[in-house]
Amino acid sequence: MYNPTKVDIRKLKKIVARAESNAGWGKSHWFVTSETDSGQGATRRALAVKADVVMAAGGDGTVRAVAETLRGSSIPIALLPLGTGNLLARNLNLPLGNLEHSISIAFTGADRPIDLGISEITRANGEIDENAFLVMAGLGLDARMIALTDSKLKKAVGWLAYVDAGVRALPSLKPVKLHYSVDEGPERQLSVHTILIGNCGALPGGILLIPDAKPDDGLLDIAALRPQGRLGWLRVWNKITWENGVLRKSKAGRRIIDLSKDVKDVRYFQCRSLRITADEPHAFQLDGDEFGEAVSVLNRVEHHGLTVKVPA
């Protein structure tokens, strides 16, 4: 399965042919994504020929589409990360920038079950879409930022294009008023700039946004960013980059965190399902891709809903 805008197909086929021969496998089938099929239809065709493994060569959108179609099956996905963020590969510590290694894992690696996030999105007109996510879903500033990201700039400078989009999103920055319900419990109110629903927690640039998120624990990890006052965003940034990215990596650093005053600008909690309803439609994103505007989203975890090839 490959995205033709991300892949040098002649090089890819040559490496795959060598790897399948060395591993004693038969010839691989090839399916291509398109503007009208980001990977779901191509994956269904792969399942129809009884594929043993489905390799997803492309970016996060291709991986998400393939995984969504493999959901609940015993057929593993093998990641050939060729995109901008490569979010799932980063979170599973899979090789980046080494296509031969990634392909060898597809033929010789072990199977690892991980969770899938499922988002049931309700639109302003009442229509409901259900989609899977592997790393993170979000409503608010992060989704607005993704919607404003320039595709040409993203291709040129990678994930740094999101910084440009973030600056352009700031003029429209205002809190989102939500009603939310955790694990089908009572409904509560919350005002946030961004609410993130994580299956994994790491982003490009070494940013550990949700430190306790694990891709196979049967839980969603929620991060609500709600900066207070003039220094609010500075405290949010300090929490994410310094505490999560530096202090948590050592025993002494974790001790410092335990002794420090909790930052109320960032709130974390875990659940198996989270329903959020906004007072008006807001941008929503899945794994770094824009998914239109939502008035309500029911997010839930599907424990071990996907199998991924990892190094043996």
Tab-separated table of C-alpha atoms in Angstrom:
chain	number	residue	atom	x	y	z
A	1	MET	CA	0.000	0.000	0.000
A	2	TYR	CA	1.683	3.228	-1.026
A	3	ASN	CA	0.967	6.923	-1.395
A	4	PRO	CA	2.392	7.919	-4.809
A	5	THR	CA	3.089	11.486	-3.633
A	6	LYS	CA	5.412	10.210	-0.873
A	7	VAL	CA	7.118	7.230	-2.506
A	8	ASP	CA	9.845	6.534	-5.046
A	9	ILE	CA	8.010	3.436	-6.261
A	10	ARG	CA	10.870	1.950	-8.295
A	11	LYS	CA	13.229	2.120	-5.323
A	12	LEU	CA	10.544	0.768	-3.000
A	13	LYS	CA	9.725	-2.221	-5.231
A	14	LYS	CA	13.404	-3.094	-5.558
A	15	ILE	CA	13.948	-3.149	-1.770
A	16	VAL	CA	10.726	-5.094	-1.160
A	17	ALA	CA	11.665	-7.699	-3.804
A	18	ARG	CA	15.019	-8.257	-2.125
A	19	ALA	CA	13.496	-8.478	1.366
A	20	GLU	CA	10.702	-10.871	0.379
A	21	SER	CA	13.200	-13.141	-1.378
A	22	ASN	CA	15.567	-13.181	1.606
A	23	ALA	CA	12.660	-14.011	3.944
A	24	GLY	CA	11.303	-16.743	1.665
A	25	TRP	CA	7.998	-14.974	0.991
A	26	GLY	CA	6.003	-14.905	-2.231
A	27	LYS	CA	5.633	-11.852	-4.462
A	28	SER	CA	3.975	-8.815	-2.891
A	29	HIS	CA	0.771	-7.269	-4.237
A	30	TRP	CA	0.806	-3.516	-4.848
A	31	PHE	CA	-2.084	-1.124	-4.195
A	32	VAL	CA	-1.995	2.626	-4.629
A	33	THR	CA	-3.858	5.363	-2.751
A	34	SER	CA	-5.405	8.360	-4.498
A	35	GLU	CA	-7.107	11.693	-3.837
A	36	THR	CA	-10.448	9.892	-3.569
A	37	ASP	CA	-9.099	6.904	-1.611
A	38	SER	CA	-6.602	7.702	1.142
A	39	GLY	CA	-6.121	3.997	1.798
A	40	GLN	CA	-9.355	2.388	2.968
A	41	GLY	CA	-10.384	1.047	-0.451
A	42	ALA	CA	-6.865	-0.075	-1.301
A	43	THR	CA	-6.640	-1.931	2.014
A	44	ARG	CA	-9.953	-3.688	1.335
A	45	ARG	CA	-8.473	-4.907	-1.944
A	46	ALA	CA	-5.431	-6.179	-0.055
A	47	LEU	CA	-7.681	-8.078	2.345
A	48	ALA	CA	-9.569	-9.554	-0.607
A	49	VAL	CA	-6.366	-11.242	-1.829
A	50	LYS	CA	-5.786	-12.578	1.709
A	51	ALA	CA	-2.688	-10.533	2.535
A	52	ASP	CA	-0.595	-11.755	5.467
A	53	VAL	CA	0.805	-8.281	6.172
A	54	VAL	CA	-0.189	-4.869	4.838
A	55	MET	CA	2.711	-2.429	4.433
A	56	ALA	CA	1.666	1.227	4.633
A	57	ALA	CA	4.149	3.397	2.726
A	58	GLY	CA	3.338	7.066	3.241
A	59	GLY	CA	2.526	9.614	5.912
A	60	ASP	CA	0.232	9.643	8.921
A	61	GLY	CA	-2.895	9.923	6.779
A	62	THR	CA	-2.056	6.762	4.835
A	63	VAL	CA	-1.204	4.858	8.023
A	64	ARG	CA	-4.437	5.969	9.689
A	65	ALA	CA	-6.558	4.953	6.677
A	66	VAL	CA	-4.949	1.510	6.429
A	67	ALA	CA	-5.241	0.934	10.185
A	68	GLU	CA	-8.891	1.979	10.158
A	69	THR	CA	-9.648	-0.742	7.593
A	70	LEU	CA	-7.554	-3.397	9.376
A	71	ARG	CA	-9.388	-2.597	12.616
A	72	GLY	CA	-10.390	-5.727	14.479
A	73	SER	CA	-8.694	-8.091	12.022
A	74	SER	CA	-5.699	-10.290	12.747
A	75	ILE	CA	-3.779	-8.863	9.767
A	76	PRO	CA	-0.821	-6.750	10.946
A	77	ILE	CA	0.192	-3.388	9.541
A	78	ALA	CA	3.864	-2.710	8.816
A	79	LEU	CA	4.887	0.951	8.817
A	80	LEU	CA	7.099	2.413	6.102
A	81	PRO	CA	7.170	5.971	7.528
A	82	LEU	CA	7.647	8.419	4.667
A	83	GLY	CA	5.604	11.405	5.861
A	84	THR	CA	6.118	14.632	7.768
A	85	GLY	CA	5.284	13.595	11.313
A	86	ASN	CA	5.348	9.771	11.247
A	87	LEU	CA	3.577	9.934	14.610
A	88	LEU	CA	2.830	6.270	15.259
A	89	ALA	CA	6.317	5.149	14.215
A	90	ARG	CA	7.829	7.687	16.637
A	91	ASN	CA	5.640	6.532	19.500
A	92	LEU	CA	6.457	2.865	18.885
A	93	ASN	CA	10.193	3.654	18.537
A	94	LEU	CA	10.244	2.252	15.007
A	95	PRO	CA	13.094	3.221	12.655
A	96	LEU	CA	12.770	6.523	10.801
A	97	GLY	CA	14.710	7.349	7.654
A	98	ASN	CA	15.814	3.752	7.066
A	99	LEU	CA	13.508	2.250	4.471
A	100	GLU	CA	15.386	-1.051	4.211
A	101	HIS	CA	15.128	-1.630	7.970
A	102	SER	CA	11.418	-0.782	7.968
A	103	ILE	CA	10.760	-3.213	5.119
A	104	SER	CA	12.753	-5.988	6.788
A	105	ILE	CA	10.531	-5.598	9.882
A	106	ALA	CA	7.481	-6.241	7.687
A	107	PHE	CA	8.829	-9.689	6.744
A	108	THR	CA	10.762	-10.706	9.867
A	109	GLY	CA	9.284	-8.673	12.728
A	110	ALA	CA	7.035	-9.621	15.631
A	111	ASP	CA	3.340	-8.814	16.023
A	112	ARG	CA	2.435	-6.215	18.663
A	113	PRO	CA	-1.211	-5.491	19.497
A	114	ILE	CA	-2.001	-1.831	20.199
A	115	ASP	CA	-5.148	0.148	20.916
A	116	LEU	CA	-7.172	2.166	18.438
A	117	GLY	CA	-8.971	5.377	19.235
A	118	ILE	CA	-12.441	5.686	17.699
A	119	SER	CA	-14.113	9.073	17.200
A	120	GLU	CA	-17.811	9.324	16.394
A	121	ILE	CA	-18.114	12.872	15.016
A	122	THR	CA	-21.463	14.686	14.915
A	123	ARG	CA	-21.670	17.570	12.446
A	124	ALA	CA	-23.793	20.723	12.676
A	125	ASN	CA	-26.299	19.225	10.198
A	126	GLY	CA	-26.710	16.092	12.336
A	127	GLU	CA	-24.607	13.802	10.151
A	128	ILE	CA	-22.374	11.359	12.045
A	129	ASP	CA	-18.983	10.033	10.867
A	130	GLU	CA	-16.944	7.340	12.623
A	131	ASN	CA	-13.183	7.329	12.171
A	132	ALA	CA	-10.188	5.742	13.868
A	133	PHE	CA	-7.066	7.435	15.171
A	134	LEU	CA	-3.753	5.980	16.257
A	135	VAL	CA	-2.006	8.764	18.127
A	136	MET	CA	-4.129	11.795	18.958
A	137	ALA	CA	-7.434	13.504	18.230
A	138	GLY	CA	-8.158	17.092	19.161
A	139	LEU	CA	-10.694	19.892	19.183
A	140	GLY	CA	-9.826	23.575	19.506
A	141	LEU	CA	-6.612	25.441	18.782
A	142	ASP	CA	-4.611	22.402	17.629
A	143	ALA	CA	-7.260	21.462	15.057
A	144	ARG	CA	-7.554	25.087	13.943
A	145	MET	CA	-3.773	25.215	13.535
A	146	ILE	CA	-3.796	22.066	11.394
A	147	ALA	CA	-6.606	23.476	9.246
A	148	LEU	CA	-4.477	26.585	8.572
A	149	THR	CA	-1.267	24.700	7.744
A	150	ASP	CA	0.064	25.476	4.266
A	151	SER	CA	0.569	22.182	2.396
A	152	LYS	CA	3.428	23.573	0.263
A	153	LEU	CA	5.228	24.893	3.338
A	154	LYS	CA	4.671	21.553	5.102
A	155	LYS	CA	6.281	19.752	2.168
A	156	ALA	CA	9.237	22.155	2.254
A	157	VAL	CA	9.986	22.379	5.992
A	158	GLY	CA	8.067	19.458	7.506
A	159	TRP	CA	6.389	19.724	10.898
A	160	LEU	CA	7.759	23.274	11.407
A	161	ALA	CA	4.941	24.420	9.104
A	162	TYR	CA	2.608	23.900	12.063
A	163	VAL	CA	4.439	26.709	13.885
A	164	ASP	CA	3.553	29.109	11.069
A	165	ALA	CA	-0.065	27.938	11.250
A	166	GLY	CA	-0.081	28.392	15.020
A	167	VAL	CA	0.965	32.019	14.671
A	168	ARG	CA	-1.814	32.601	12.134
A	169	ALA	CA	-4.348	30.906	14.423
A	170	LEU	CA	-3.559	33.184	17.386
A	171	PRO	CA	-5.735	36.151	16.264
A	172	SER	CA	-8.843	33.933	16.495
A	173	LEU	CA	-7.719	32.405	19.791
A	174	LYS	CA	-10.489	32.097	22.364
A	175	PRO	CA	-11.595	29.408	24.816
A	176	VAL	CA	-13.941	26.642	23.693
A	177	LYS	CA	-16.865	26.065	26.044
A	178	LEU	CA	-17.570	22.347	26.351
A	179	HIS	CA	-19.850	19.908	28.076
A	180	TYR	CA	-18.107	16.590	28.651
A	181	SER	CA	-18.877	13.169	30.056
A	182	VAL	CA	-16.257	10.637	31.171
A	183	ASP	CA	-17.028	6.899	30.858
A	184	GLU	CA	-20.750	7.635	30.430
A	185	GLY	CA	-20.792	9.486	33.747
A	186	PRO	CA	-22.490	12.791	34.631
A	187	GLU	CA	-22.080	15.731	32.259
A	188	ARG	CA	-19.758	18.554	33.370
A	189	GLN	CA	-18.632	21.889	31.971
A	190	LEU	CA	-15.137	22.870	30.880
A	191	SER	CA	-13.581	25.870	29.152
A	192	VAL	CA	-10.389	25.075	27.205
A	193	HIS	CA	-8.313	26.344	24.317
A	194	THR	CA	-7.581	22.770	23.213
A	195	ILE	CA	-8.690	19.330	24.339
A	196	LEU	CA	-6.589	16.407	23.133
A	197	ILE	CA	-7.572	12.742	23.231
A	198	GLY	CA	-4.428	10.618	23.163
A	199	ASN	CA	-3.670	6.995	22.444
A	200	CYS	CA	0.029	7.938	22.359
A	201	GLY	CA	1.736	11.037	23.728
A	202	ALA	CA	4.847	12.022	21.727
A	203	LEU	CA	5.038	14.606	18.924
A	204	PRO	CA	7.863	15.552	16.519
A	205	GLY	CA	10.678	17.654	17.940
A	206	GLY	CA	10.948	15.557	21.097
A	207	ILE	CA	7.758	17.045	22.552
A	208	LEU	CA	6.113	14.694	25.056
A	209	LEU	CA	2.651	16.180	25.126
A	210	ILE	CA	0.911	13.461	27.148
A	211	PRO	CA	3.548	11.710	29.278
A	212	ASP	CA	1.485	8.819	30.678
A	213	ALA	CA	-0.114	7.736	27.399
A	214	LYS	CA	0.591	4.133	26.393
A	215	PRO	CA	-0.606	2.680	23.090
A	216	ASP	CA	-1.717	-0.651	24.561
A	217	ASP	CA	-3.153	0.028	28.037
A	218	GLY	CA	-6.842	0.136	27.057
A	219	LEU	CA	-7.140	3.795	28.092
A	220	LEU	CA	-7.421	7.191	26.442
A	221	ASP	CA	-5.260	9.942	27.929
A	222	ILE	CA	-6.871	13.379	27.910
A	223	ALA	CA	-4.988	16.677	27.974
A	224	ALA	CA	-6.968	19.889	28.443
A	225	LEU	CA	-4.955	23.056	27.786
A	226	ARG	CA	-6.529	26.059	29.488
A	227	PRO	CA	-3.925	28.818	30.031
A	228	GLN	CA	-4.849	31.373	32.677
A	229	GLY	CA	-3.725	35.012	32.510
A	230	ARG	CA	-0.818	36.639	30.702
A	231	LEU	CA	1.701	33.896	31.555
A	232	GLY	CA	-0.639	30.987	30.929
A	233	TRP	CA	0.842	29.851	27.619
A	234	LEU	CA	4.350	30.152	29.073
A	235	ARG	CA	3.371	27.774	31.881
A	236	VAL	CA	1.820	25.377	29.357
A	237	TRP	CA	5.007	25.418	27.280
A	238	ASN	CA	7.177	24.913	30.372
A	239	LYS	CA	5.022	21.959	31.462
A	240	ILE	CA	5.227	20.240	28.084
A	241	THR	CA	8.864	20.916	27.159
A	242	TRP	CA	10.693	21.126	30.507
A	243	GLU	CA	8.722	18.894	32.873
A	244	ASN	CA	7.513	16.291	30.370
A	245	GLY	CA	10.478	16.432	28.012
A	246	VAL	CA	13.381	16.754	30.479
A	247	LEU	CA	12.548	16.221	34.150
A	248	ARG	CA	10.489	13.045	33.676
A	249	LYS	CA	13.479	11.274	32.145
A	250	SER	CA	15.349	10.993	35.460
A	251	LYS	CA	14.511	9.910	38.995
A	252	ALA	CA	15.718	13.239	40.396
A	253	GLY	CA	13.636	15.132	37.841
A	254	ARG	CA	10.503	13.184	38.727
A	255	ARG	CA	11.145	14.019	42.374
A	256	ILE	CA	11.269	17.710	41.471
A	257	ILE	CA	7.926	17.382	39.672
A	258	ASP	CA	6.372	15.687	42.722
A	259	LEU	CA	7.531	18.535	44.959
A	260	SER	CA	6.447	21.297	42.565
A	261	LYS	CA	3.097	23.040	42.594
A	262	ASP	CA	0.743	21.521	40.035
A	263	VAL	CA	0.172	23.599	36.892
A	264	LYS	CA	-3.554	24.217	36.570
A	265	ASP	CA	-3.153	25.455	32.998
A	266	VAL	CA	-2.728	21.826	31.851
A	267	ARG	CA	-5.062	19.112	33.119
A	268	TYR	CA	-4.572	15.402	32.509
A	269	PHE	CA	-6.911	12.472	33.111
A	270	GLN	CA	-7.583	8.974	31.770
A	271	CYS	CA	-10.760	7.243	30.653
A	272	ARG	CA	-12.168	4.621	28.314
A	273	SER	CA	-14.630	6.984	26.678
A	274	LEU	CA	-15.078	10.739	26.476
A	275	ARG	CA	-18.023	12.590	24.984
A	276	ILE	CA	-17.458	16.293	24.291
A	277	THR	CA	-20.130	18.722	23.092
A	278	ALA	CA	-19.347	22.297	22.088
A	279	ASP	CA	-21.648	25.316	22.157
A	280	GLU	CA	-20.885	25.870	18.462
A	281	PRO	CA	-19.040	23.951	15.697
A	282	HIS	CA	-15.276	23.748	16.116
A	283	ALA	CA	-12.422	22.320	14.053
A	284	PHE	CA	-11.533	18.693	14.807
A	285	GLN	CA	-8.403	16.735	13.864
A	286	LEU	CA	-7.272	13.122	13.813
A	287	ASP	CA	-3.556	12.249	13.801
A	288	GLY	CA	-2.626	15.637	12.408
A	289	ASP	CA	-5.207	15.723	9.609
A	290	GLU	CA	-8.149	18.125	9.429
A	291	PHE	CA	-11.541	16.421	9.831
A	292	GLY	CA	-13.893	19.359	9.457
A	293	GLU	CA	-16.014	20.937	12.190
A	294	ALA	CA	-17.811	19.057	14.943
A	295	VAL	CA	-20.478	19.983	17.462
A	296	SER	CA	-20.108	16.740	19.411
A	297	VAL	CA	-17.611	13.862	19.464
A	298	LEU	CA	-17.815	10.531	21.264
A	299	ASN	CA	-14.290	9.166	21.658
A	300	ARG	CA	-13.629	5.642	22.869
A	301	VAL	CA	-10.764	3.167	22.971
A	302	GLU	CA	-10.775	-0.169	21.203
A	303	HIS	CA	-8.335	-2.260	23.238
A	304	HIS	CA	-5.832	-4.126	21.024
A	305	GLY	CA	-7.871	-3.203	17.954
A	306	LEU	CA	-4.791	-3.230	15.678
A	307	THR	CA	-1.691	-5.395	15.233
A	308	VAL	CA	1.589	-3.699	14.249
A	309	LYS	CA	4.822	-5.245	13.025
A	310	VAL	CA	7.743	-4.321	15.302
A	311	PRO	CA	11.378	-5.501	15.436
A	312	ALA	CA	11.618	-9.136	16.589
